[in-house]
Short mmCIF file of C-alpha atoms in Angstrom, two decimals:
data_model
loop_
_atom_site.label_atom_id
_atom_site.label_comp_id
_atom_site.label_asym_id
_atom_site.label_seq_id
_atom_site.Cartn_x
_atom_site.Cartn_y
_atom_site.Cartn_z
CA MET A 1 31.48 174.81 54.21
CA SER A 2 30.49 171.18 53.49
CA ARG A 3 32.63 170.28 56.12
CA ALA A 4 31.15 172.86 58.24
CA PHE A 5 27.67 171.55 57.20
CA ARG A 6 28.35 167.92 58.24
CA ALA A 7 30.10 168.77 61.29
CA LEU A 8 27.28 170.84 62.20
CA VAL A 9 24.53 167.59 61.15
CA ALA A 10 26.37 165.08 63.17
CA LEU A 11 26.69 167.73 66.49
CA THR A 12 22.61 168.06 65.87
CA LEU A 13 22.19 164.12 66.21
CA ALA A 14 24.56 163.75 68.73
CA GLY A 15 22.16 166.71 70.44
CA ALA A 16 18.99 164.56 69.73
CA ALA A 17 21.15 161.38 70.93
CA LEU A 18 21.82 163.33 74.51
CA ILE A 19 18.09 164.59 75.12
CA VAL A 20 16.91 160.94 74.05
CA ALA A 21 19.23 159.10 76.37
CA GLY A 22 18.31 161.85 79.06
CA TRP A 23 14.87 161.44 78.92
CA ALA A 24 14.67 157.72 78.15
CA VAL A 25 16.78 157.50 82.32
CA THR A 26 14.47 160.18 84.00
CA TYR A 27 11.03 158.42 82.20
CA LEU A 28 11.29 156.45 84.91
CA THR A 29 10.34 159.00 87.31
CA TRP A 30 6.85 160.60 85.96
CA PRO A 31 3.52 159.66 87.26
CA PHE A 32 0.91 157.94 86.48
CA GLY A 33 -1.77 159.55 83.88
CA TRP A 34 -5.71 159.22 84.60
CA ASP A 35 -5.51 156.10 82.00
CA HIS A 36 -2.24 154.59 83.69
CA GLY A 37 -4.21 154.87 86.82
CA ALA A 38 -7.15 152.70 85.37
CA PHE A 39 -4.57 150.17 83.80
CA ALA A 40 -2.93 149.69 87.34
CA TRP A 41 -6.90 149.30 88.91
CA VAL A 42 -7.79 146.64 86.74
CA GLY A 43 -4.05 145.19 86.97
CA ASP A 44 -4.13 145.00 90.80
CA VAL A 45 -7.45 143.02 90.13
CA ILE A 46 -6.08 140.75 88.40
CA THR A 47 -2.79 139.93 90.37
CA ARG A 48 -5.57 139.51 93.15
CA GLY A 49 -7.45 136.86 91.42
CA GLY A 50 -10.44 138.78 89.42
CA MET A 51 -10.99 139.71 85.48
CA PRO A 52 -11.09 142.81 83.85
CA TYR A 53 -14.68 143.53 83.10
CA ARG A 54 -16.23 141.32 85.71
CA ASP A 55 -14.52 142.54 88.78
CA ALA A 56 -13.62 145.56 87.26
CA PHE A 57 -15.26 147.97 84.76
CA ASP A 58 -12.66 149.50 82.09
CA VAL A 59 -14.25 150.03 77.88
CA LYS A 60 -10.59 149.46 75.97
CA GLY A 61 -9.11 145.65 75.37
CA PRO A 62 -8.37 143.08 77.71
CA LEU A 63 -4.58 143.24 76.79
CA SER A 64 -4.55 146.70 78.18
CA PHE A 65 -4.37 145.85 81.52
CA TYR A 66 -2.33 142.44 81.93
CA PRO A 67 1.18 144.53 81.20
CA SER A 68 0.09 146.15 84.64
CA ALA A 69 -1.01 143.21 85.97
CA ALA A 70 2.79 141.39 85.05
CA VAL A 71 4.91 144.87 85.92
CA GLN A 72 3.39 144.56 89.38
CA LEU A 73 3.99 141.25 90.04
CA VAL A 74 7.93 142.10 89.45
CA ALA A 75 8.15 145.03 90.28
CA GLY A 76 5.12 146.00 92.94
CA ARG A 77 3.21 148.78 92.97
CA ASN A 78 4.41 152.01 91.93
CA TRP A 79 5.03 154.68 89.24
CA TRP A 80 7.71 153.81 87.63
CA GLY A 81 7.36 150.07 86.40
CA ILE A 82 4.57 150.81 83.41
CA ARG A 83 7.56 153.33 82.62
CA ALA A 84 10.19 150.69 82.37
CA PHE A 85 7.88 148.02 80.49
CA ASP A 86 6.84 150.55 77.82
CA LEU A 87 11.18 151.73 77.65
CA LEU A 88 11.76 147.97 76.53
CA LEU A 89 9.11 148.40 73.97
CA VAL A 90 10.66 151.79 72.53
CA LEU A 91 14.20 151.07 72.33
CA PRO A 92 14.26 148.22 69.80
CA CYS A 93 11.16 149.90 68.09
CA ALA A 94 13.60 152.55 67.54
CA LEU A 95 16.34 150.35 66.29
CA LEU A 96 13.56 148.95 64.19
CA ILE A 97 12.98 152.63 62.67
CA ALA A 98 17.15 153.65 62.33
CA ARG A 99 17.37 150.41 60.38
CA THR A 100 14.25 150.28 58.31
CA GLY A 101 15.52 153.93 57.41
CA ALA A 102 19.02 153.26 56.89
CA ARG A 103 17.88 150.59 53.97
CA PHE A 104 15.84 153.73 52.02
CA ALA A 105 17.84 156.29 52.59
CA GLY A 106 21.54 155.47 53.92
CA ARG A 107 22.06 155.07 57.76
CA ALA A 108 22.55 158.93 59.09
CA VAL A 109 19.08 159.82 57.90
CA GLY A 110 17.80 156.30 59.61
CA ILE A 111 19.48 156.99 62.91
CA GLY A 112 17.94 160.49 62.82
CA ALA A 113 14.37 159.10 61.98
CA ALA A 114 14.86 157.10 64.73
CA LEU A 115 15.54 159.78 67.18
CA LEU A 116 12.86 162.57 65.69
CA TRP A 117 10.17 158.88 66.38
CA VAL A 118 11.66 159.18 69.84
CA LEU A 119 11.46 162.55 70.90
CA ALA A 120 7.88 162.53 69.06
CA TYR A 121 7.10 159.95 71.29
CA ALA A 122 8.60 161.89 74.66
CA ASN A 123 6.43 165.21 73.15
CA THR A 124 3.65 163.56 74.06
CA GLY A 125 4.13 163.80 77.81
CA PHE A 126 3.09 161.92 80.57
CA MET A 127 -0.44 161.44 80.14
CA ASN A 128 -0.04 159.93 76.72
CA THR A 129 2.84 157.89 76.49
CA ALA A 130 2.97 154.50 78.10
CA GLN A 131 -0.57 153.68 76.22
CA PRO A 132 -1.99 150.86 74.48
CA ASP A 133 -1.86 152.83 71.47
CA GLY A 134 2.24 153.34 71.41
CA TRP A 135 2.06 149.31 72.06
CA VAL A 136 0.05 148.39 68.87
CA ALA A 137 1.92 149.94 66.62
CA TRP A 138 4.96 148.69 68.07
CA ILE A 139 3.29 145.14 67.84
CA LEU A 140 2.80 145.35 64.46
CA LEU A 141 6.01 146.82 63.61
CA PHE A 142 8.14 144.00 65.11
CA SER A 143 5.84 141.20 62.95
CA LEU A 144 6.63 143.44 59.76
CA ALA A 145 10.27 144.20 60.42
CA PRO A 146 11.53 140.95 58.09
CA LEU A 147 8.83 141.94 55.11
CA LEU A 148 10.00 145.80 55.70
CA LEU A 149 14.10 144.88 55.91
CA ARG A 150 14.72 142.30 52.75
CA ALA A 151 13.14 141.61 49.62
CA ALA A 152 12.79 138.16 50.12
CA PRO A 153 8.88 136.94 49.51
CA PRO A 154 6.46 136.69 52.35
CA SER A 155 6.15 133.34 53.95
CA ALA A 156 3.05 131.74 55.33
CA ALA A 157 5.21 131.61 58.50
CA LEU A 158 5.39 135.25 58.41
CA LEU A 159 1.78 135.93 57.40
CA ALA A 160 0.58 134.03 60.46
CA VAL A 161 3.12 136.48 62.63
CA ALA A 162 2.05 139.11 61.12
CA GLY A 163 -1.96 137.50 61.40
CA GLY A 164 -1.25 137.34 65.04
CA ALA A 165 0.00 140.93 65.63
CA ALA A 166 -3.45 142.26 64.19
CA ALA A 167 -5.19 139.80 66.79
CA LEU A 168 -3.37 141.70 69.80
CA ALA A 169 -3.79 145.20 68.28
CA ALA A 170 -7.65 144.07 68.58
CA LEU A 171 -7.03 142.11 72.29
CA LEU A 172 -5.28 145.70 72.96
CA LYS A 173 -8.27 147.86 71.04
CA PRO A 174 -11.02 145.86 68.92
CA HIS A 175 -11.12 148.63 66.42
CA TYR A 176 -7.29 148.07 65.59
CA ALA A 177 -8.81 144.14 64.05
CA ALA A 178 -9.02 146.44 61.18
CA PHE A 179 -4.66 145.89 60.89
CA LEU A 180 -5.65 142.52 59.84
CA ALA A 181 -5.46 143.56 55.96
CA LEU A 182 -2.14 144.14 56.25
CA PRO A 183 -1.34 140.30 56.28
CA LEU A 184 -4.25 140.01 53.41
CA LEU A 185 -3.56 142.69 50.99
CA LEU A 186 0.05 140.89 51.01
CA ALA A 187 -1.12 137.33 50.56
CA ALA A 188 -3.64 138.49 47.67
CA LEU A 189 -0.98 140.73 45.91
CA ASP A 190 1.62 137.92 46.20
CA ALA A 191 3.39 137.31 43.07
CA ARG A 192 2.95 133.55 43.15
CA ALA A 193 -0.72 132.93 42.25
CA ALA A 194 -0.63 129.46 43.61
CA GLU A 195 0.56 130.11 46.97
CA ARG A 196 -2.13 133.35 47.68
CA PRO A 197 -5.12 131.16 49.35
CA ARG A 198 -2.16 129.42 51.66
CA LEU A 199 -0.72 132.80 53.04
CA ALA A 200 -4.25 134.13 53.26
CA LEU A 201 -5.44 131.15 55.54
CA ALA A 202 -1.81 131.76 57.41
CA ALA A 203 -2.26 135.02 57.95
CA LEU A 204 -6.44 134.32 59.27
CA GLY A 205 -5.22 131.39 61.63
CA GLY A 206 -2.56 133.44 63.06
CA PHE A 207 -5.82 136.37 64.03
CA LEU A 208 -8.13 133.93 65.33
CA ALA A 209 -5.45 131.67 67.63
CA PRO A 210 -5.22 134.37 70.32
CA VAL A 211 -9.00 135.88 69.34
CA ILE A 212 -10.47 132.33 69.97
CA ALA A 213 -8.18 131.62 73.29
CA TRP A 214 -9.17 135.05 75.12
CA LEU A 215 -12.73 134.86 73.83
CA ALA A 216 -12.30 130.72 75.57
CA ILE A 217 -10.55 132.07 78.89
CA ALA A 218 -13.68 134.65 79.16
CA GLY A 219 -16.17 132.20 79.04
CA ALA A 220 -14.85 129.97 81.50
CA THR A 221 -14.29 132.88 83.99
CA GLY A 222 -17.79 134.15 83.20
CA THR A 223 -16.33 137.43 81.77
CA LEU A 224 -17.60 137.24 78.33
CA ASP A 225 -21.12 139.01 78.74
CA PRO A 226 -19.28 141.85 80.97
CA PHE A 227 -16.52 141.90 77.91
CA TYR A 228 -19.27 142.25 75.10
CA GLU A 229 -21.14 144.68 77.33
CA ALA A 230 -18.01 146.96 78.03
CA VAL A 231 -15.60 146.66 75.02
CA ILE A 232 -18.16 145.47 72.34
CA ARG A 233 -21.68 147.82 73.00
CA PHE A 234 -20.06 150.83 75.14
CA ASN A 235 -17.53 151.68 72.48
CA SER A 236 -20.30 150.90 69.65
CA GLU A 237 -22.80 153.32 71.00
CA LYS A 238 -20.06 156.07 72.25
CA ASN A 239 -18.39 156.40 68.96
CA THR A 240 -20.71 155.50 66.37
CA ALA A 241 -23.58 158.49 67.84
CA GLY A 242 -22.20 160.33 64.98
CA LEU A 243 -19.59 159.67 63.16
CA LEU A 244 -19.50 162.93 61.47
CA ALA A 245 -19.26 164.77 65.03
CA ALA A 246 -16.39 162.53 65.79
CA LEU A 247 -14.17 163.51 63.13
CA SER A 248 -15.05 166.97 63.67
CA GLU A 249 -14.17 167.25 67.45
CA SER A 250 -11.00 165.16 66.11
CA LEU A 251 -9.74 167.88 63.89
CA SER A 252 -10.70 170.61 66.26
CA TYR A 253 -8.80 168.85 69.35
CA GLY A 254 -5.66 169.79 67.97
CA PHE A 255 -5.18 166.67 65.60
CA LEU A 256 -3.95 169.18 62.59
CA GLU A 257 -2.21 171.12 64.58
CA ASP A 258 -0.22 168.23 66.11
CA PRO A 259 3.42 168.22 64.44
CA VAL A 260 3.72 164.47 63.74
CA ILE A 261 0.76 165.68 61.41
CA LEU A 262 1.94 168.84 60.83
CA LEU A 263 5.23 168.02 59.79
CA GLY A 264 5.41 164.72 58.99
CA LEU A 265 2.32 163.60 56.84
CA PRO A 266 3.07 165.89 53.87
CA LEU A 267 6.40 163.87 54.45
CA ALA A 268 4.82 160.42 54.39
CA ALA A 269 2.56 160.92 51.41
CA ALA A 270 6.18 161.57 49.51
CA GLY A 271 7.95 158.91 50.88
CA ILE A 272 5.03 156.37 50.00
CA ALA A 273 5.97 157.60 46.19
CA SER A 274 9.50 157.75 46.66
CA LEU A 275 9.45 153.80 48.24
CA ALA A 276 7.48 152.80 45.49
CA ARG A 277 10.52 152.84 43.22
CA ILE A 278 12.96 151.19 45.65
CA ASP A 279 10.94 148.85 47.28
CA ARG A 280 7.03 148.24 45.87
CA ARG A 281 6.26 145.49 48.94
CA ALA A 282 7.29 148.10 51.63
CA ALA A 283 5.60 150.96 49.82
CA LEU A 284 2.70 149.10 50.01
CA ILE A 285 2.90 148.40 53.68
CA LEU A 286 3.89 151.52 55.02
CA GLY A 287 0.74 152.97 52.78
CA ALA A 288 -1.80 150.51 53.47
CA TRP A 289 -0.70 151.11 57.09
CA LEU A 290 -0.74 154.80 57.07
CA VAL A 291 -5.07 154.86 55.50
CA LEU A 292 -5.64 152.04 57.56
CA ALA A 293 -4.75 154.31 60.95
CA LEU A 294 -6.16 157.91 60.05
CA PRO A 295 -9.63 157.12 60.25
CA LEU A 296 -9.34 154.79 63.10
CA ILE A 297 -8.00 157.91 65.16
CA LEU A 298 -9.96 160.08 64.01
CA LEU A 299 -13.08 158.39 64.29
CA GLN A 300 -12.30 157.84 68.31
CA ARG A 301 -14.02 159.49 70.92
CA PRO A 302 -12.93 161.99 72.05
CA TYR A 303 -8.92 162.32 70.26
CA TYR A 304 -6.15 162.21 72.48
CA PRO A 305 -2.67 162.92 71.02
CA TYR A 306 -1.93 159.20 72.06
CA ARG A 307 -3.37 157.91 69.28
CA LEU A 308 -0.84 159.17 66.89
CA HIS A 309 1.20 156.60 68.07
CA ILE A 310 0.05 154.27 65.95
CA VAL A 311 1.31 155.87 62.58
CA SER A 312 4.17 157.82 63.82
CA PRO A 313 6.72 154.97 63.36
CA VAL A 314 5.45 154.67 59.81
CA ILE A 315 5.44 158.42 59.28
CA ALA A 316 9.33 158.26 60.73
CA MET A 317 10.17 155.86 57.97
CA LEU A 318 8.46 157.05 55.39
CA ALA A 319 10.14 160.52 55.82
CA ALA A 320 13.41 158.47 55.63
CA ALA A 321 12.13 156.88 52.19
CA ALA A 322 11.29 160.72 50.97
CA VAL A 323 14.61 162.12 51.62
CA SER A 324 15.96 159.13 49.91
CA ARG A 325 15.14 160.40 46.19
CA LEU A 326 16.53 163.56 46.58
CA PRO A 327 20.18 164.14 44.56
CA ALA A 328 22.87 163.31 46.66
CA ASN A 329 26.76 164.19 46.26
CA ASP A 330 29.11 161.85 47.77
CA SER A 331 31.76 161.82 45.72
CA ALA A 332 32.92 165.46 46.45
CA ALA A 333 33.56 166.79 49.98
CA ASP A 334 33.35 170.05 49.54
CA GLN A 335 29.81 170.08 47.82
CA LEU A 336 26.29 169.37 49.32
CA GLY A 337 23.38 167.91 47.49
CA MET A 338 19.92 168.44 48.22
CA ARG A 339 19.82 165.31 49.92
CA GLU A 340 22.29 166.07 52.76
CA VAL A 341 20.74 170.14 52.43
CA LEU A 342 17.41 168.65 53.12
CA ALA A 343 17.90 165.82 55.48
CA GLY A 344 20.18 168.29 57.75
CA ALA A 345 17.12 170.96 57.48
CA LEU A 346 14.41 168.47 59.02
CA LEU A 347 16.71 166.93 61.35
CA ALA A 348 17.54 170.27 62.89
CA LEU A 349 13.35 171.32 62.71
CA GLY A 350 12.47 167.99 64.16
CA VAL A 351 14.76 168.40 67.29
CA VAL A 352 13.94 172.22 68.03
CA THR A 353 10.05 171.29 67.31
CA LEU A 354 10.13 168.42 69.62
CA GLY A 355 13.20 168.25 71.97
CA ARG A 356 12.05 171.12 74.30
CA HIS A 357 9.50 169.37 76.36
CA PRO A 358 11.49 165.74 76.78
CA LEU A 359 14.92 168.10 77.52
CA GLY A 360 13.01 170.43 79.96
CA GLU A 361 11.08 167.35 81.64
CA ALA A 362 14.26 165.80 81.87
CA ALA A 363 15.79 168.57 83.90
CA ARG A 364 13.10 168.41 86.10
CA SER A 365 13.50 165.46 86.86
CA VAL A 366 16.78 165.49 87.54
CA ARG A 367 16.44 168.92 90.13
CA LEU A 368 14.16 166.30 91.89
CA LEU A 369 16.42 163.42 91.77
CA SER A 370 19.35 165.69 93.58
CA GLY A 371 17.00 166.98 96.03
CA SER A 372 17.16 170.26 94.57
CA VAL A 373 13.30 170.29 94.50
CA PRO A 374 10.86 168.97 96.76
CA ARG A 375 8.56 165.88 96.03
CA ALA A 376 5.23 168.29 95.93
CA GLU A 377 6.75 170.81 93.83
CA HIS A 378 7.84 168.43 91.43
CA TYR A 379 4.50 166.06 91.46
CA GLY A 380 2.30 169.46 91.82
CA ARG A 381 3.26 169.96 88.39
CA TYR A 382 1.66 166.78 87.01
CA ALA A 383 -2.44 167.09 86.63
CA SER A 384 -4.91 164.02 85.51
CA TRP A 385 -8.78 165.45 85.21
CA MET A 386 -8.93 167.63 88.59
CA ALA A 387 -5.97 166.98 90.95
CA THR A 388 -2.55 166.59 90.93
CA ALA A 389 0.01 163.39 90.88
CA ASP A 390 1.01 164.42 93.82
CA ALA A 391 -2.33 165.29 95.62
CA GLU A 392 -3.22 161.31 94.35
CA ARG A 393 0.77 160.81 96.13
CA ALA A 394 0.06 162.15 99.39
CA ALA A 395 -3.98 160.46 99.73
CA ALA A 396 -2.52 157.45 98.87
CA ALA A 397 -0.24 157.91 102.10
CA PHE A 398 -2.80 159.01 104.19
CA VAL A 399 -5.08 156.15 103.25
CA ARG A 400 -2.13 153.48 103.42
CA ASP A 401 -1.30 154.96 107.17
CA SER A 402 -4.25 155.49 108.28
CA THR A 403 -6.43 152.81 107.36
CA PRO A 404 -6.25 148.90 107.76
CA ALA A 405 -4.74 146.42 105.17
CA ASP A 406 -7.93 145.21 103.80
CA SER A 407 -10.02 148.50 103.84
CA ARG A 408 -11.99 148.55 100.65
CA THR A 409 -11.34 151.72 98.81
CA PHE A 410 -13.56 153.34 96.81
CA ALA A 411 -11.16 156.62 94.60
CA TRP A 412 -14.02 157.62 92.11
CA ASN A 413 -12.55 158.77 89.34
CA HIS A 414 -8.69 158.38 90.92
CA PRO A 415 -8.06 154.50 91.20
CA ALA A 416 -4.46 155.38 91.44
CA VAL A 417 -4.92 156.39 95.02
CA ALA A 418 -6.39 152.86 95.97
CA PHE A 419 -3.32 150.95 93.59
CA LEU A 420 -0.78 153.07 95.38
CA ALA A 421 -2.39 152.53 98.65
CA ARG A 422 -2.23 148.90 98.22
CA ARG A 423 -5.67 148.45 99.26
CA PRO A 424 -8.49 146.54 97.62
CA ALA A 425 -10.28 148.58 95.50
CA ALA A 426 -14.43 148.91 96.29
CA GLY A 427 -16.49 147.40 93.19
CA ARG A 428 -16.67 146.99 89.46
CA PHE A 429 -16.69 151.00 88.97
CA LEU A 430 -13.79 153.39 90.24
CA ILE A 431 -13.87 155.17 86.97
CA GLU A 432 -16.46 158.11 85.70
CA THR A 433 -16.49 156.87 81.85
CA PRO A 434 -20.23 154.91 82.05
CA VAL A 435 -21.77 157.28 83.66
CA SER A 436 -20.23 160.02 81.55
CA ALA A 437 -22.50 162.94 80.93
CA ARG A 438 -21.71 162.57 77.38
CA LEU A 439 -23.29 159.46 77.18
CA ASP A 440 -26.98 159.11 75.74
CA PRO A 441 -28.98 158.97 78.93
CA PRO A 442 -30.62 155.64 79.07
CA LEU A 443 -27.24 154.02 78.90
CA ARG A 444 -26.11 156.65 81.49
CA ALA A 445 -28.99 155.37 83.34
CA ARG A 446 -28.04 152.01 83.45
CA TYR A 447 -24.95 152.04 84.97
CA LEU A 448 -25.59 154.79 87.18
CA ASP A 449 -28.06 152.55 88.45
CA SER A 450 -24.93 149.06 88.89
CA LEU A 451 -22.81 151.86 90.55
CA GLY A 452 -25.76 152.54 93.31
CA ALA A 453 -26.23 149.06 93.59
CA GLY A 454 -22.76 148.23 93.91
CA LEU A 455 -22.11 150.75 96.41
CA ALA A 456 -25.53 149.81 98.53
CA ALA A 457 -24.79 146.17 98.25
CA ALA A 458 -21.14 146.21 99.56
CA PRO A 459 -20.18 149.97 101.18
CA PRO A 460 -16.72 151.02 101.38
CA HIS A 461 -14.80 151.60 104.40
CA VAL A 462 -12.94 154.94 102.50
CA VAL A 463 -14.03 156.87 99.91
CA VAL A 464 -11.66 159.08 97.77
CA THR A 465 -12.98 161.49 95.44
CA GLU A 466 -12.84 165.69 93.99
CA ASP A 467 -14.10 168.17 95.80
CA THR A 468 -13.81 171.45 94.04
CA LEU A 469 -16.55 173.03 96.19
CA GLY A 470 -14.15 173.40 99.14
CA LEU A 471 -17.06 171.86 101.12
CA ASP A 472 -15.95 171.86 104.73
CA GLY A 473 -16.75 167.77 104.90
CA SER A 474 -19.96 167.68 105.80
CA CYS A 475 -21.99 166.80 102.07
CA LEU A 476 -19.98 163.90 100.51
CA ALA A 477 -23.71 163.34 99.10
CA CYS A 478 -22.50 166.71 97.04
CA LEU A 479 -19.81 165.43 95.30
CA PRO A 480 -19.21 162.81 92.46
CA PRO A 481 -20.76 160.35 92.04
CA TYR A 482 -23.02 160.84 95.28
CA ASP A 483 -24.66 163.69 93.42
CA ALA A 484 -25.45 162.07 90.42
CA LEU A 485 -27.09 158.95 92.15
CA ALA A 486 -31.00 158.67 93.99
CA GLN A 487 -29.92 157.41 96.58
CA GLY A 488 -26.84 159.28 96.99
CA ARG A 489 -27.21 160.90 100.29
CA SER A 490 -27.74 157.81 102.12
CA LEU A 491 -25.11 155.99 100.73
CA ALA A 492 -22.92 159.10 101.45
CA ALA A 493 -24.56 159.42 105.14
CA PRO A 494 -22.05 156.91 106.90
CA TYR A 495 -19.07 158.97 106.13
CA ARG A 496 -17.05 162.05 107.72
CA LEU A 497 -13.82 163.88 106.16
CA ARG A 498 -10.64 162.77 107.48
CA TYR A 499 -8.43 164.27 104.65
CA ARG A 500 -7.84 166.73 102.01
CA THR A 501 -4.77 167.34 99.71
CA GLY A 502 -5.28 169.76 97.29
CA THR A 503 -8.43 169.12 95.32
CA LEU A 504 -8.81 165.18 96.71
CA ALA A 505 -10.99 165.09 100.01
CA VAL A 506 -10.70 161.25 102.36
CA TYR A 507 -13.90 160.08 103.87
CA THR A 508 -13.91 157.09 106.20
CA ARG A 509 -16.91 154.87 107.59
CA THR A 510 -17.52 156.09 110.73
CA SER A 511 -16.67 152.47 112.23
CA VAL A 512 -13.46 152.79 110.70
CA PRO A 513 -10.26 153.83 112.44
#
């Protein structure tokens, strides 16, 4: 009976590994989600000599855009480059989770925890992968791995690296500066009392160096004020306008229904208690990470599943630790301990729960690559806001094929169109975030005035916007963002409809062929 059970567990591990491998290969076919289009647009501005915030408005930290810029320089302007970059981070992170889990509960449990983590990541879909929240988690894990994999006391160099990782996290999203607490906590609780100030200074120095470097660059390029306006002031006004409302919204948007939380959080809590008996420092690191991350997830508005990437590696490692305290039976081949039974059951449940979506996506991508499904049909399944990925692709192809290479393109709320068309974006504002109706009226009015002034000062050659009204092309002023601008009718007057695909409409100035 036990041999058959262990063979079944081995088969389940192999099946999970095959799903992960299939997903990893076909991951490169996934299109942009809305955020990826925004990152690509700002990255494109950077490669053309511009700066984030000053030349392209977005509310995420500066390091959110530089990966896209680097990928464009290496791989060109496409969908797959940022996926390849993301995959290069996912795989070593999975290896670290496997090694850490193996240290706590044995090799098979560590491998199972890593595979389930990858499946949980892939399960969030095309919109929620290749996001800064995942990069934050992996940067932190890489920096803390030496402290999780061995029992030696932390050195000043290791805590400086951990402080630097917290700074990189803050430069991806500023509120993640809270993770500086991890190396500072390790310094404060170090058994060598005389070393504590030096360790804390090392962590603080590691944190300050990247932050000061960015502030110096921003100051030298005239980006400091726009950075403050977009990242600090905007996010503060948006996220502090009712913290209880933000918490309620996150809980109601599916946070508690996510398998990572529903199944993983109870295991993580048990894992902290179990790990405290094996390695108190590891329990402290992972427990503090979890405690810091959960409120940071819940208090961001609105809630998106990609926010869970900041805790999913921690939950995977703590779940392995939870299994480690169960009694095992390693001496008799014909008997099973609770560890084997529970680990096998959790693995099977995790693969069934988390593996269906990645497996289905991989199968669909294989059909695309084999030519059995047309590209338009395949990418018509992926929607960002009110348009599909295929509509963005088709609109970009039309702009690229029918307008001059220097045509400034105002692809409102779909910046991926300008990026894929290889056309320079028109103006600082291409996304609706700063003019969202959810904002306080004075803040929204200020950004609407800036948007209208920019369009009036430098009218774009091409306008791409969503047309869900089914208009005949005579009323660009009825479509966003022109419908929200005081001078929208006069700004829209020189344009005529040239192309429609799905819910996207492409307009050009009458002087542009």
